[in-house]
PDB file of C-alpha atoms and ligand atoms in Angstrom:
ATOM      1  CA  UNK A 295     -32.519 242.079  -2.667  1.00 35.00           C
ATOM      2  CA  UNK A 296     -31.408 245.220  -4.478  1.00 38.00           C
ATOM      3  CA  UNK A 297     -34.230 247.638  -5.250  1.00 38.00           C
ATOM      4  CA  UNK A 298     -33.915 247.257  -9.019  1.00 39.00           C
ATOM      5  CA  UNK A 299     -34.076 243.467  -8.806  1.00 37.00           C
ATOM      6  CA  UNK A 300     -37.025 243.687  -6.467  1.00 38.00           C
ATOM      7  CA  UNK A 301     -38.825 245.883  -8.978  1.00 37.00           C
ATOM      8  CA  UNK A 302     -37.982 243.458 -11.754  1.00 38.00           C
ATOM      9  CA  UNK A 303     -39.305 240.591  -9.689  1.00 42.00           C
ATOM     10  CA  UNK A 304     -42.517 242.503  -9.046  1.00 43.00           C
ATOM     11  CA  UNK A 305     -42.960 243.588 -12.647  1.00 40.00           C
ATOM     12  CA  UNK A 306     -45.076 240.661 -13.859  1.00 42.00           C
ATOM     13  CA  UNK A 307     -47.394 241.086 -10.874  1.00 43.00           C
ATOM     14  CA  UNK A 308     -47.700 244.813 -11.568  1.00 40.00           C
ATOM     15  CA  UNK A 309     -48.460 244.206 -15.196  1.00 41.00           C
ATOM     16  CA  UNK A 310     -51.148 241.650 -14.318  1.00 40.00           C
ATOM     17  CA  UNK A 311     -52.571 244.192 -11.901  1.00 42.00           C
ATOM     18  CA  UNK A 312     -52.547 246.816 -14.627  1.00 42.00           C
ATOM     19  CA  UNK A 313     -54.449 244.390 -16.835  1.00 40.00           C
ATOM     20  CA  UNK A 314     -56.988 243.627 -14.118  1.00 39.00           C
ATOM     21  CA  UNK A 315     -57.648 247.269 -13.399  1.00 39.00           C
ATOM     22  CA  UNK A 316     -58.458 247.867 -17.023  1.00 38.00           C
ATOM     23  CA  UNK A 317     -55.299 249.845 -17.743  1.00 48.00           C
ATOM     24  CA  UNK A 318     -54.331 247.870 -20.823  1.00 63.00           C
ATOM     25  CA  UNK A 319     -52.402 244.710 -21.595  1.00 81.00           C
ATOM     26  CA  UNK A 320     -48.914 243.605 -20.823  1.00 89.00           C
ATOM     27  CA  UNK A 321     -47.754 243.408 -24.429  1.00 93.00           C
ATOM     28  CA  UNK A 322     -46.904 246.163 -26.850  1.00 96.00           C
ATOM     29  CA  UNK A 323     -49.460 246.896 -29.547  1.00 96.00           C
ATOM     30  CA  UNK A 324     -46.959 246.925 -32.458  1.00 96.00           C
ATOM     31  CA  UNK A 325     -43.685 245.272 -33.371  1.00 96.00           C
ATOM     32  CA  UNK A 326     -41.910 248.361 -34.747  1.00 97.00           C
ATOM     33  CA  UNK A 327     -41.302 251.725 -33.151  1.00 98.00           C
ATOM     34  CA  UNK A 328     -38.941 254.563 -34.029  1.00 98.00           C
ATOM     35  CA  UNK A 329     -37.011 256.999 -31.859  1.00 98.00           C
ATOM     36  CA  UNK A 330     -35.412 260.217 -33.161  1.00 98.00           C
ATOM     37  CA  UNK A 331     -31.985 260.830 -31.623  1.00 98.00           C
ATOM     38  CA  UNK A 332     -29.160 263.025 -32.968  1.00 97.00           C
ATOM     39  CA  UNK A 333     -25.732 262.780 -34.543  1.00 96.00           C
ATOM     40  CA  UNK A 334     -23.782 259.537 -34.108  1.00 95.00           C
ATOM     41  CA  UNK A 335     -21.129 261.682 -32.408  1.00 95.00           C
ATOM     42  CA  UNK A 336     -23.596 262.680 -29.706  1.00 96.00           C
ATOM     43  CA  UNK A 337     -24.985 261.018 -26.619  1.00 95.00           C
ATOM     44  CA  UNK A 338     -28.644 260.765 -27.781  1.00 96.00           C
ATOM     45  CA  UNK A 339     -27.755 258.128 -30.376  1.00 96.00           C
ATOM     46  CA  UNK A 340     -26.159 255.565 -28.003  1.00 93.00           C
ATOM     47  CA  UNK A 341     -28.953 256.176 -25.503  1.00 92.00           C
ATOM     48  CA  UNK A 342     -31.423 255.321 -28.287  1.00 94.00           C
ATOM     49  CA  UNK A 343     -29.488 252.098 -28.830  1.00 94.00           C
ATOM     50  CA  UNK A 344     -29.630 251.278 -25.119  1.00 90.00           C
ATOM     51  CA  UNK A 345     -33.398 251.876 -25.050  1.00 91.00           C
ATOM     52  CA  UNK A 346     -33.779 249.574 -28.033  1.00 94.00           C
ATOM     53  CA  UNK A 347     -31.855 246.845 -26.248  1.00 92.00           C
ATOM     54  CA  UNK A 348     -33.867 247.157 -23.054  1.00 90.00           C
ATOM     55  CA  UNK A 349     -37.155 246.985 -24.966  1.00 92.00           C
ATOM     56  CA  UNK A 350     -36.014 244.017 -27.011  1.00 93.00           C
ATOM     57  CA  UNK A 351     -35.127 242.113 -23.837  1.00 90.00           C
ATOM     58  CA  UNK A 352     -38.451 242.915 -22.223  1.00 90.00           C
ATOM     59  CA  UNK A 353     -40.594 242.408 -25.327  1.00 94.00           C
ATOM     60  CA  UNK A 354     -38.953 239.917 -27.683  1.00 94.00           C
ATOM     61  CA  UNK A 355     -39.972 240.690 -31.249  1.00 94.00           C
ATOM     62  CA  UNK A 356     -40.344 244.442 -30.608  1.00 96.00           C
ATOM     63  CA  UNK A 357     -37.892 246.624 -32.530  1.00 97.00           C
ATOM     64  CA  UNK A 358     -37.042 250.201 -31.690  1.00 97.00           C
ATOM     65  CA  UNK A 359     -35.458 251.760 -34.783  1.00 98.00           C
ATOM     66  CA  UNK A 360     -32.939 254.500 -34.090  1.00 98.00           C
ATOM     67  CA  UNK A 361     -33.120 257.523 -36.379  1.00 98.00           C
ATOM     68  CA  UNK A 362     -30.023 259.694 -36.743  1.00 98.00           C
ATOM     69  CA  UNK A 363     -31.134 263.351 -36.952  1.00 98.00           C
ATOM     70  CA  UNK A 364     -29.920 266.934 -36.706  1.00 97.00           C
ATOM     71  CA  UNK A 365     -31.120 267.133 -33.082  1.00 98.00           C
ATOM     72  CA  UNK A 366     -33.889 268.623 -30.968  1.00 98.00           C
ATOM     73  CA  UNK A 367     -35.679 270.926 -33.451  1.00 98.00           C
ATOM     74  CA  UNK A 368     -35.895 268.277 -36.155  1.00 98.00           C
ATOM     75  CA  UNK A 369     -36.897 265.664 -33.556  1.00 98.00           C
ATOM     76  CA  UNK A 370     -39.858 267.744 -32.382  1.00 98.00           C
ATOM     77  CA  UNK A 371     -41.007 268.258 -35.976  1.00 98.00           C
ATOM     78  CA  UNK A 372     -40.732 264.518 -36.652  1.00 98.00           C
ATOM     79  CA  UNK A 373     -42.809 263.785 -33.545  1.00 98.00           C
ATOM     80  CA  UNK A 374     -45.451 266.362 -34.456  1.00 97.00           C
ATOM     81  CA  UNK A 375     -45.761 264.895 -37.953  1.00 97.00           C
ATOM     82  CA  UNK A 376     -46.133 261.361 -36.566  1.00 96.00           C
ATOM     83  CA  UNK A 377     -42.939 260.203 -38.305  1.00 98.00           C
ATOM     84  CA  UNK A 378     -41.404 258.873 -35.084  1.00 98.00           C
ATOM     85  CA  UNK A 379     -42.923 257.532 -31.872  1.00 98.00           C
ATOM     86  CA  UNK A 380     -40.429 258.967 -29.403  1.00 98.00           C
ATOM     87  CA  UNK A 381     -37.583 261.447 -29.362  1.00 98.00           C
ATOM     88  CA  UNK A 382     -34.786 262.697 -27.176  1.00 98.00           C
ATOM     89  CA  UNK A 383     -34.884 266.487 -27.056  1.00 98.00           C
ATOM     90  CA  UNK A 384     -33.598 269.412 -25.027  1.00 98.00           C
ATOM     91  CA  UNK A 385     -36.145 270.761 -22.537  1.00 97.00           C
ATOM     92  CA  UNK A 386     -35.565 274.378 -23.606  1.00 97.00           C
ATOM     93  CA  UNK A 387     -36.393 273.524 -27.223  1.00 98.00           C
ATOM     94  CA  UNK A 388     -39.412 271.427 -26.148  1.00 98.00           C
ATOM     95  CA  UNK A 389     -40.666 274.459 -24.239  1.00 97.00           C
ATOM     96  CA  UNK A 390     -40.427 276.617 -27.376  1.00 97.00           C
ATOM     97  CA  UNK A 391     -42.326 273.891 -29.250  1.00 98.00           C
ATOM     98  CA  UNK A 392     -45.281 273.692 -26.863  1.00 98.00           C
ATOM     99  CA  UNK A 393     -45.455 277.481 -26.600  1.00 97.00           C
ATOM    100  CA  UNK A 394     -44.950 278.038 -30.342  1.00 97.00           C
ATOM    101  CA  UNK A 395     -42.086 280.404 -29.591  1.00 96.00           C
ATOM    102  CA  UNK A 396     -38.733 281.194 -31.217  1.00 94.00           C
ATOM    103  CA  UNK A 397     -37.970 278.757 -34.085  1.00 94.00           C
ATOM    104  CA  UNK A 398     -41.549 277.408 -33.922  1.00 96.00           C
ATOM    105  CA  UNK A 399     -42.875 280.785 -35.080  1.00 95.00           C
ATOM    106  CA  UNK A 400     -46.287 280.782 -33.441  1.00 96.00           C
ATOM    107  CA  UNK A 401     -46.981 277.158 -34.461  1.00 97.00           C
ATOM    108  CA  UNK A 402     -47.535 275.367 -31.134  1.00 98.00           C
ATOM    109  CA  UNK A 403     -46.895 271.642 -31.062  1.00 98.00           C
ATOM    110  CA  UNK A 404     -49.812 270.249 -29.076  1.00 97.00           C
ATOM    111  CA  UNK A 405     -49.742 266.523 -29.819  1.00 97.00           C
ATOM    112  CA  UNK A 406     -46.668 265.448 -27.847  1.00 98.00           C
ATOM    113  CA  UNK A 407     -46.375 264.182 -24.291  1.00 97.00           C
ATOM    114  CA  UNK A 408     -43.571 263.900 -21.773  1.00 97.00           C
ATOM    115  CA  UNK A 409     -42.118 260.556 -20.660  1.00 96.00           C
ATOM    116  CA  UNK A 410     -39.239 261.617 -18.392  1.00 93.00           C
ATOM    117  CA  UNK A 411     -36.398 264.021 -17.749  1.00 93.00           C
ATOM    118  CA  UNK A 412     -33.176 262.105 -18.284  1.00 92.00           C
ATOM    119  CA  UNK A 413     -29.928 264.002 -17.665  1.00 91.00           C
ATOM    120  CA  UNK A 414     -28.264 267.417 -17.857  1.00 93.00           C
ATOM    121  CA  UNK A 415     -26.585 268.430 -21.103  1.00 96.00           C
ATOM    122  CA  UNK A 416     -23.775 270.945 -20.989  1.00 98.00           C
ATOM    123  CA  UNK A 417     -23.110 273.595 -23.629  1.00 98.00           C
ATOM    124  CA  UNK A 418     -19.539 272.602 -24.518  1.00 98.00           C
ATOM    125  CA  UNK A 419     -17.265 274.970 -26.419  1.00 98.00           C
ATOM    126  CA  UNK A 420     -14.283 273.084 -27.804  1.00 98.00           C
ATOM    127  CA  UNK A 421     -11.467 274.829 -29.700  1.00 98.00           C
ATOM    128  CA  UNK A 422      -8.082 273.898 -31.145  1.00 98.00           C
ATOM    129  CA  UNK A 423      -5.528 274.758 -28.460  1.00 97.00           C
ATOM    130  CA  UNK A 424      -3.191 276.415 -30.961  1.00 96.00           C
ATOM    131  CA  UNK A 425      -5.793 279.142 -31.674  1.00 97.00           C
ATOM    132  CA  UNK A 426      -5.079 280.601 -28.222  1.00 97.00           C
ATOM    133  CA  UNK A 427      -8.826 281.141 -27.680  1.00 98.00           C
ATOM    134  CA  UNK A 428      -9.343 281.426 -23.921  1.00 96.00           C
ATOM    135  CA  UNK A 429     -12.600 283.337 -23.487  1.00 97.00           C
ATOM    136  CA  UNK A 430     -15.876 283.777 -25.374  1.00 97.00           C
ATOM    137  CA  UNK A 431     -14.749 287.181 -26.663  1.00 97.00           C
ATOM    138  CA  UNK A 432     -11.733 285.509 -28.327  1.00 98.00           C
ATOM    139  CA  UNK A 433     -14.067 283.551 -30.634  1.00 98.00           C
ATOM    140  CA  UNK A 434     -14.442 286.713 -32.756  1.00 98.00           C
ATOM    141  CA  UNK A 435     -12.998 286.240 -36.238  1.00 97.00           C
ATOM    142  CA  UNK A 436     -12.727 282.451 -35.864  1.00 98.00           C
ATOM    143  CA  UNK A 437     -14.384 279.683 -37.853  1.00 98.00           C
ATOM    144  CA  UNK A 438     -16.684 278.025 -35.347  1.00 98.00           C
ATOM    145  CA  UNK A 439     -19.267 275.283 -35.937  1.00 98.00           C
ATOM    146  CA  UNK A 440     -22.406 276.442 -34.144  1.00 98.00           C
ATOM    147  CA  UNK A 441     -24.600 273.406 -34.906  1.00 97.00           C
ATOM    148  CA  UNK A 442     -27.017 272.412 -37.623  1.00 96.00           C
ATOM    149  CA  UNK A 443     -29.948 274.872 -37.701  1.00 96.00           C
ATOM    150  CA  UNK A 444     -32.334 272.029 -36.750  1.00 97.00           C
ATOM    151  CA  UNK A 445     -30.379 271.144 -33.626  1.00 98.00           C
ATOM    152  CA  UNK A 446     -30.823 272.419 -30.104  1.00 98.00           C
ATOM    153  CA  UNK A 447     -27.118 273.229 -30.020  1.00 98.00           C
ATOM    154  CA  UNK A 448     -27.551 275.970 -32.647  1.00 98.00           C
ATOM    155  CA  UNK A 449     -29.988 277.914 -30.435  1.00 98.00           C
ATOM    156  CA  UNK A 450     -27.810 277.546 -27.340  1.00 98.00           C
ATOM    157  CA  UNK A 451     -24.794 278.754 -29.339  1.00 98.00           C
ATOM    158  CA  UNK A 452     -26.757 281.716 -30.687  1.00 98.00           C
ATOM    159  CA  UNK A 453     -28.167 282.709 -27.270  1.00 98.00           C
ATOM    160  CA  UNK A 454     -24.821 282.352 -25.508  1.00 98.00           C
ATOM    161  CA  UNK A 455     -22.689 284.140 -28.094  1.00 98.00           C
ATOM    162  CA  UNK A 456     -25.282 286.897 -28.466  1.00 98.00           C
ATOM    163  CA  UNK A 457     -25.200 287.536 -24.717  1.00 96.00           C
ATOM    164  CA  UNK A 458     -21.378 287.530 -24.911  1.00 97.00           C
ATOM    165  CA  UNK A 459     -21.720 290.100 -27.773  1.00 97.00           C
ATOM    166  CA  UNK A 460     -19.611 288.004 -30.121  1.00 98.00           C
ATOM    167  CA  UNK A 461     -22.247 286.207 -32.276  1.00 98.00           C
ATOM    168  CA  UNK A 462     -21.964 288.652 -35.182  1.00 98.00           C
ATOM    169  CA  UNK A 463     -18.168 288.452 -35.224  1.00 98.00           C
ATOM    170  CA  UNK A 464     -17.951 284.658 -35.473  1.00 98.00           C
ATOM    171  CA  UNK A 465     -17.524 282.935 -38.833  1.00 98.00           C
ATOM    172  CA  UNK A 466     -20.478 280.523 -38.345  1.00 96.00           C
ATOM    173  CA  UNK A 467     -20.378 277.006 -39.725  1.00 97.00           C
ATOM    174  CA  UNK A 468     -23.749 275.266 -39.543  1.00 98.00           C
ATOM    175  CA  UNK A 469     -22.435 271.749 -39.145  1.00 97.00           C
ATOM    176  CA  UNK A 470     -23.776 268.800 -37.210  1.00 95.00           C
ATOM    177  CA  UNK A 471     -21.538 267.542 -34.414  1.00 96.00           C
ATOM    178  CA  UNK A 472     -20.033 264.631 -36.369  1.00 96.00           C
ATOM    179  CA  UNK A 473     -19.000 266.858 -39.290  1.00 97.00           C
ATOM    180  CA  UNK A 474     -17.752 269.574 -36.945  1.00 98.00           C
ATOM    181  CA  UNK A 475     -15.432 267.117 -35.201  1.00 98.00           C
ATOM    182  CA  UNK A 476     -14.150 265.837 -38.541  1.00 97.00           C
ATOM    183  CA  UNK A 477     -13.502 269.376 -39.818  1.00 98.00           C
ATOM    184  CA  UNK A 478     -11.754 270.222 -36.564  1.00 97.00           C
ATOM    185  CA  UNK A 479      -9.533 267.166 -36.795  1.00 96.00           C
ATOM    186  CA  UNK A 480      -8.570 268.133 -40.320  1.00 96.00           C
ATOM    187  CA  UNK A 481      -7.790 271.669 -39.239  1.00 96.00           C
ATOM    188  CA  UNK A 482     -10.504 273.349 -41.332  1.00 97.00           C
ATOM    189  CA  UNK A 483     -12.344 274.956 -38.420  1.00 98.00           C
ATOM    190  CA  UNK A 484     -11.117 276.466 -35.138  1.00 98.00           C
ATOM    191  CA  UNK A 485     -13.751 275.080 -32.834  1.00 98.00           C
ATOM    192  CA  UNK A 486     -17.304 273.954 -32.297  1.00 98.00           C
ATOM    193  CA  UNK A 487     -20.151 274.202 -29.834  1.00 98.00           C
ATOM    194  CA  UNK A 488     -22.115 271.116 -28.832  1.00 98.00           C
ATOM    195  CA  UNK A 489     -24.841 270.807 -26.199  1.00 98.00           C
ATOM    196  CA  UNK A 490     -24.387 267.219 -25.101  1.00 97.00           C
ATOM    197  CA  UNK A 491     -24.045 264.900 -22.105  1.00 95.00           C
ATOM    198  CA  UNK A 492     -20.751 264.828 -20.226  1.00 94.00           C
ATOM    199  CA  UNK A 493     -18.424 263.269 -21.097  1.00 93.00           C
ATOM    200  CA  UNK A 494     -19.084 262.978 -24.811  1.00 95.00           C
ATOM    201  CA  UNK A 495     -17.176 259.895 -26.107  1.00 95.00           C
ATOM    202  CA  UNK A 496     -16.532 261.459 -29.541  1.00 97.00           C
ATOM    203  CA  UNK A 497     -14.963 264.554 -27.961  1.00 97.00           C
ATOM    204  CA  UNK A 498     -12.718 262.252 -25.899  1.00 97.00           C
ATOM    205  CA  UNK A 499     -11.637 260.571 -29.163  1.00 97.00           C
ATOM    206  CA  UNK A 500     -11.034 263.913 -30.856  1.00 98.00           C
ATOM    207  CA  UNK A 501      -9.000 265.257 -27.923  1.00 97.00           C
ATOM    208  CA  UNK A 502      -6.687 262.251 -28.234  1.00 97.00           C
ATOM    209  CA  UNK A 503      -5.866 263.254 -31.806  1.00 97.00           C
ATOM    210  CA  UNK A 504      -5.922 267.070 -31.672  1.00 97.00           C
ATOM    211  CA  UNK A 505      -4.899 269.288 -28.761  1.00 97.00           C
ATOM    212  CA  UNK A 506      -8.092 271.015 -27.656  1.00 97.00           C
ATOM    213  CA  UNK A 507      -9.161 273.515 -25.005  1.00 97.00           C
ATOM    214  CA  UNK A 508     -12.582 274.005 -23.468  1.00 98.00           C
ATOM    215  CA  UNK A 509     -13.712 277.619 -23.373  1.00 98.00           C
ATOM    216  CA  UNK A 510     -15.323 278.662 -20.094  1.00 98.00           C
ATOM    217  CA  UNK A 511     -18.585 280.561 -19.895  1.00 98.00           C
ATOM    218  CA  UNK A 512     -17.462 283.274 -17.488  1.00 96.00           C
ATOM    219  CA  UNK A 513     -19.588 283.573 -14.299  1.00 95.00           C
ATOM    220  CA  UNK A 514     -21.084 286.967 -15.315  1.00 95.00           C
ATOM    221  CA  UNK A 515     -22.200 285.446 -18.659  1.00 96.00           C
ATOM    222  CA  UNK A 516     -23.647 282.426 -16.828  1.00 97.00           C
ATOM    223  CA  UNK A 517     -25.623 284.833 -14.655  1.00 97.00           C
ATOM    224  CA  UNK A 518     -26.914 286.809 -17.651  1.00 96.00           C
ATOM    225  CA  UNK A 519     -27.937 283.673 -19.526  1.00 96.00           C
ATOM    226  CA  UNK A 520     -29.653 282.082 -16.535  1.00 95.00           C
ATOM    227  CA  UNK A 521     -31.679 285.248 -15.918  1.00 95.00           C
ATOM    228  CA  UNK A 522     -32.592 285.741 -19.583  1.00 96.00           C
ATOM    229  CA  UNK A 523     -33.700 282.131 -20.283  1.00 95.00           C
ATOM    230  CA  UNK A 524     -35.367 279.997 -17.644  1.00 89.00           C
ATOM    231  CA  UNK A 525     -34.050 276.571 -18.697  1.00 94.00           C
ATOM    232  CA  UNK A 526     -30.335 277.215 -18.247  1.00 96.00           C
ATOM    233  CA  UNK A 527     -28.552 276.319 -15.029  1.00 95.00           C
ATOM    234  CA  UNK A 528     -25.006 277.128 -13.929  1.00 96.00           C
ATOM    235  CA  UNK A 529     -22.820 274.090 -14.435  1.00 96.00           C
ATOM    236  CA  UNK A 530     -19.215 273.064 -14.727  1.00 95.00           C
ATOM    237  CA  UNK A 531     -17.110 270.595 -16.599  1.00 97.00           C
ATOM    238  CA  UNK A 532     -15.061 268.835 -13.914  1.00 96.00           C
ATOM    239  CA  UNK A 533     -11.301 268.516 -14.492  1.00 96.00           C
ATOM    240  CA  UNK A 534     -10.131 265.531 -16.551  1.00 95.00           C
ATOM    241  CA  UNK A 535     -13.378 264.845 -18.369  1.00 95.00           C
ATOM    242  CA  UNK A 536     -11.349 265.143 -21.563  1.00 96.00           C
ATOM    243  CA  UNK A 537      -7.706 264.324 -22.400  1.00 96.00           C
ATOM    244  CA  UNK A 538      -5.491 267.303 -21.535  1.00 93.00           C
ATOM    245  CA  UNK A 539      -8.222 269.145 -19.601  1.00 94.00           C
ATOM    246  CA  UNK A 540      -6.588 269.693 -16.233  1.00 94.00           C
ATOM    247  CA  UNK A 541      -8.904 272.335 -14.794  1.00 95.00           C
ATOM    248  CA  UNK A 542     -12.585 272.628 -14.037  1.00 97.00           C
ATOM    249  CA  UNK A 543     -14.417 274.806 -16.577  1.00 98.00           C
ATOM    250  CA  UNK A 544     -17.429 277.005 -15.796  1.00 98.00           C
ATOM    251  CA  UNK A 545     -20.413 276.279 -18.085  1.00 98.00           C
ATOM    252  CA  UNK A 546     -24.212 276.217 -18.431  1.00 98.00           C
ATOM    253  CA  UNK A 547     -26.545 273.257 -18.779  1.00 97.00           C
ATOM    254  CA  UNK A 548     -30.103 272.386 -19.798  1.00 96.00           C
ATOM    255  CA  UNK A 549     -31.843 268.993 -19.513  1.00 95.00           C
ATOM    256  CA  UNK A 550     -32.426 266.210 -21.998  1.00 96.00           C
ATOM    257  CA  UNK A 551     -35.936 264.752 -21.917  1.00 96.00           C
ATOM    258  CA  UNK A 552     -37.719 261.829 -23.528  1.00 97.00           C
ATOM    259  CA  UNK A 553     -41.015 262.675 -25.243  1.00 98.00           C
ATOM    260  CA  UNK A 554     -43.541 260.781 -27.324  1.00 98.00           C
ATOM    261  CA  UNK A 555     -45.775 261.669 -30.243  1.00 97.00           C
ATOM    262  CA  UNK A 556     -49.380 260.959 -31.180  1.00 95.00           C
ATOM    263  CA  UNK A 557     -48.578 257.481 -32.539  1.00 93.00           C
ATOM    264  CA  UNK A 558     -47.641 255.991 -29.175  1.00 97.00           C
ATOM    265  CA  UNK A 559     -50.759 254.846 -27.324  1.00 97.00           C
ATOM    266  CA  UNK A 560     -51.189 255.169 -23.565  1.00 97.00           C
ATOM    267  CA  UNK A 561     -50.562 251.531 -22.748  1.00 97.00           C
ATOM    268  CA  UNK A 562     -47.427 251.350 -24.925  1.00 97.00           C
ATOM    269  CA  UNK A 563     -46.179 254.513 -23.256  1.00 97.00           C
ATOM    270  CA  UNK A 564     -46.838 252.959 -19.853  1.00 95.00           C
ATOM    271  CA  UNK A 565     -45.016 249.734 -20.723  1.00 94.00           C
ATOM    272  CA  UNK A 566     -42.021 251.553 -22.190  1.00 93.00           C
ATOM    273  CA  UNK A 567     -41.708 253.960 -19.255  1.00 91.00           C
ATOM    274  CA  UNK A 568     -42.025 251.081 -16.825  1.00 88.00           C
ATOM    275  CA  UNK A 569     -39.227 249.178 -18.532  1.00 86.00           C
ATOM    276  CA  UNK A 570     -36.920 252.151 -18.721  1.00 81.00           C
ATOM    277  CA  UNK A 571     -37.089 253.001 -15.087  1.00 73.00           C
ATOM    278  CA  UNK A 572     -37.512 249.462 -13.838  1.00 64.00           C
ATOM    279  CA  UNK A 573     -33.955 248.788 -15.043  1.00 52.00           C
ATOM    280  CA  UNK A 574     -32.037 251.973 -14.238  1.00 52.00           C
ATOM    281  CA  UNK A 575     -28.761 250.068 -14.174  1.00 50.00           C
ATOM    282  CA  UNK A 576     -29.122 248.902 -17.744  1.00 63.00           C
ATOM    283  CA  UNK A 577     -29.922 252.389 -18.959  1.00 66.00           C
ATOM    284  CA  UNK A 578     -27.110 253.776 -16.779  1.00 66.00           C
ATOM    285  CA  UNK A 579     -24.604 251.641 -18.659  1.00 67.00           C
ATOM    286  CA  UNK A 580     -25.259 253.618 -21.843  1.00 65.00           C
ATOM    287  CA  UNK A 581     -24.115 256.872 -20.208  1.00 68.00           C
ATOM    288  CA  UNK A 582     -22.849 257.590 -16.670  1.00 68.00           C
ATOM    289  CA  UNK A 583     -25.287 260.481 -16.245  1.00 68.00           C
ATOM    290  CA  UNK A 584     -28.236 258.108 -16.606  1.00 71.00           C
ATOM    291  CA  UNK A 585     -27.215 256.154 -13.551  1.00 70.00           C
ATOM    292  CA  UNK A 586     -28.032 259.229 -11.474  1.00 70.00           C
ATOM    293  CA  UNK A 587     -31.749 259.351 -12.327  1.00 71.00           C
ATOM    294  CA  UNK A 588     -34.116 259.281  -9.362  1.00 72.00           C
ATOM    295  CA  UNK A 589     -37.876 259.259  -9.044  1.00 71.00           C
ATOM    296  CA  UNK A 590     -37.777 262.997  -8.365  1.00 73.00           C
ATOM    297  CA  UNK A 591     -35.431 263.859 -11.196  1.00 77.00           C
ATOM    298  CA  UNK A 592     -37.716 262.104 -13.675  1.00 77.00           C
ATOM    299  CA  UNK A 593     -40.228 264.949 -13.636  1.00 77.00           C
ATOM    300  CA  UNK A 594     -38.015 267.944 -12.966  1.00 80.00           C
ATOM    301  CA  UNK A 595     -37.753 270.661 -15.591  1.00 86.00           C
ATOM    302  CA  UNK A 596     -40.263 268.875 -17.830  1.00 92.00           C
ATOM    303  CA  UNK A 597     -41.989 271.528 -19.987  1.00 95.00           C
ATOM    304  CA  UNK A 598     -44.238 269.050 -21.828  1.00 96.00           C
ATOM    305  CA  UNK A 599     -47.291 267.645 -20.052  1.00 96.00           C
ATOM    306  CA  UNK A 600     -46.534 264.091 -18.898  1.00 96.00           C
ATOM    307  CA  UNK A 601     -48.434 261.449 -20.843  1.00 96.00           C
ATOM    308  CA  UNK A 602     -50.997 259.395 -18.896  1.00 96.00           C
ATOM    309  CA  UNK A 603     -49.075 256.152 -19.414  1.00 96.00           C
ATOM    310  CA  UNK A 604     -45.812 257.743 -18.297  1.00 95.00           C
ATOM    311  CA  UNK A 605     -47.526 259.329 -15.290  1.00 94.00           C
ATOM    312  CA  UNK A 606     -48.883 255.947 -14.189  1.00 93.00           C
ATOM    313  CA  UNK A 607     -45.461 254.315 -14.562  1.00 91.00           C
ATOM    314  CA  UNK A 608     -43.805 257.131 -12.571  1.00 89.00           C
ATOM    315  CA  UNK A 609     -46.359 256.763  -9.785  1.00 88.00           C
ATOM    316  CA  UNK A 610     -45.457 253.096  -9.495  1.00 86.00           C
ATOM    317  CA  UNK A 611     -41.703 253.803  -9.340  1.00 76.00           C
ATOM    318  CA  UNK A 612     -40.616 253.167  -5.741  1.00 71.00           C
TER     319      UNK A 612
HETATM  320  N1  LIG B 898     -28.648 268.373 -27.545  1.00 73.83           N
HETATM  321  C1  LIG B 898     -28.267 268.138 -28.895  1.00 73.83           C
HETATM  322  C2  LIG B 898     -29.284 268.757 -29.827  1.00 73.83           C
HETATM  323  O1  LIG B 898     -30.443 268.527 -29.818  1.00 73.83           O
HETATM  324  C3  LIG B 898     -27.984 266.683 -29.207  1.00 73.83           C
HETATM  325  C4  LIG B 898     -27.024 266.099 -28.200  1.00 73.83           C
HETATM  326  C5  LIG B 898     -26.503 264.692 -28.365  1.00 73.83           C
HETATM  327  O2  LIG B 898     -26.872 263.977 -29.271  1.00 73.83           O
HETATM  328  O3  LIG B 898     -25.695 264.339 -27.490  1.00 73.83           O
HETATM  329  O4  LIG B 898     -28.909 269.550 -30.597  1.00 73.83           O
END
């Protein structure tokens, strides 16, 4: 029997055991939950939809509502304010939130807990090929969408272009990813930056309609960024991820994590975590990167303290 099926087969027994040991029941305490994701042109949104499907199958009658948002910064604020139960966020931005640093201006967010690290997100710099932009320095003087100010993308764009000494020279457009891609298709901007999973289906679509190039983060910039900020890792965009992209492109990545807010109780968190990682194949179908999750990767690079329910579910993951 395949491991995942074995785990599924054992699930009822585990849940009964959890009940017997006083760890809470085997049903969710509410019928409606909400998860904050990102733009519909991103990867967070379809992952939210996949989570909703998995939960619905496991707990008929339970709805997970998917909220479209600006991205990580807004998601952390929504969690803090109890407006959503869970959120997908970048781990670098979650770190700033728990430490009260950068955009969180000394206001630490203390009421959130970690569920799992999901997958790496790459800072992708996409430009219209006809601009001739080949390197970060060439972005100077161009109209570039650098993300909505409540996204994680915006901070990655700012940190990267500042290190490349070109931030001040760029004509910044504070657009969310969906609008940026639309503007790019209509020829109103020269490029955009988006921190997202690879490949991003909306960028594939765009590259079929407009000739695009991916701008590399040169190795010396990667080095500078990785030493200045602890959550970045050297990465690359393998050849042929996008139409017309024939060569591998050097890049940087951070990790996407799943976190919960004060409204999600320990037992609900346990049940949700258990479902998510009891069916890795189902979650993997929503994005190829999710099929690579392992027990170890679930806790790596997690800046938010794991919740007790999530911790228990992780410990039971074979
Ligand atoms: N990482 C992005 C952000 O928080 C969202 C990515 C996505 O939806 O794929 O700004």
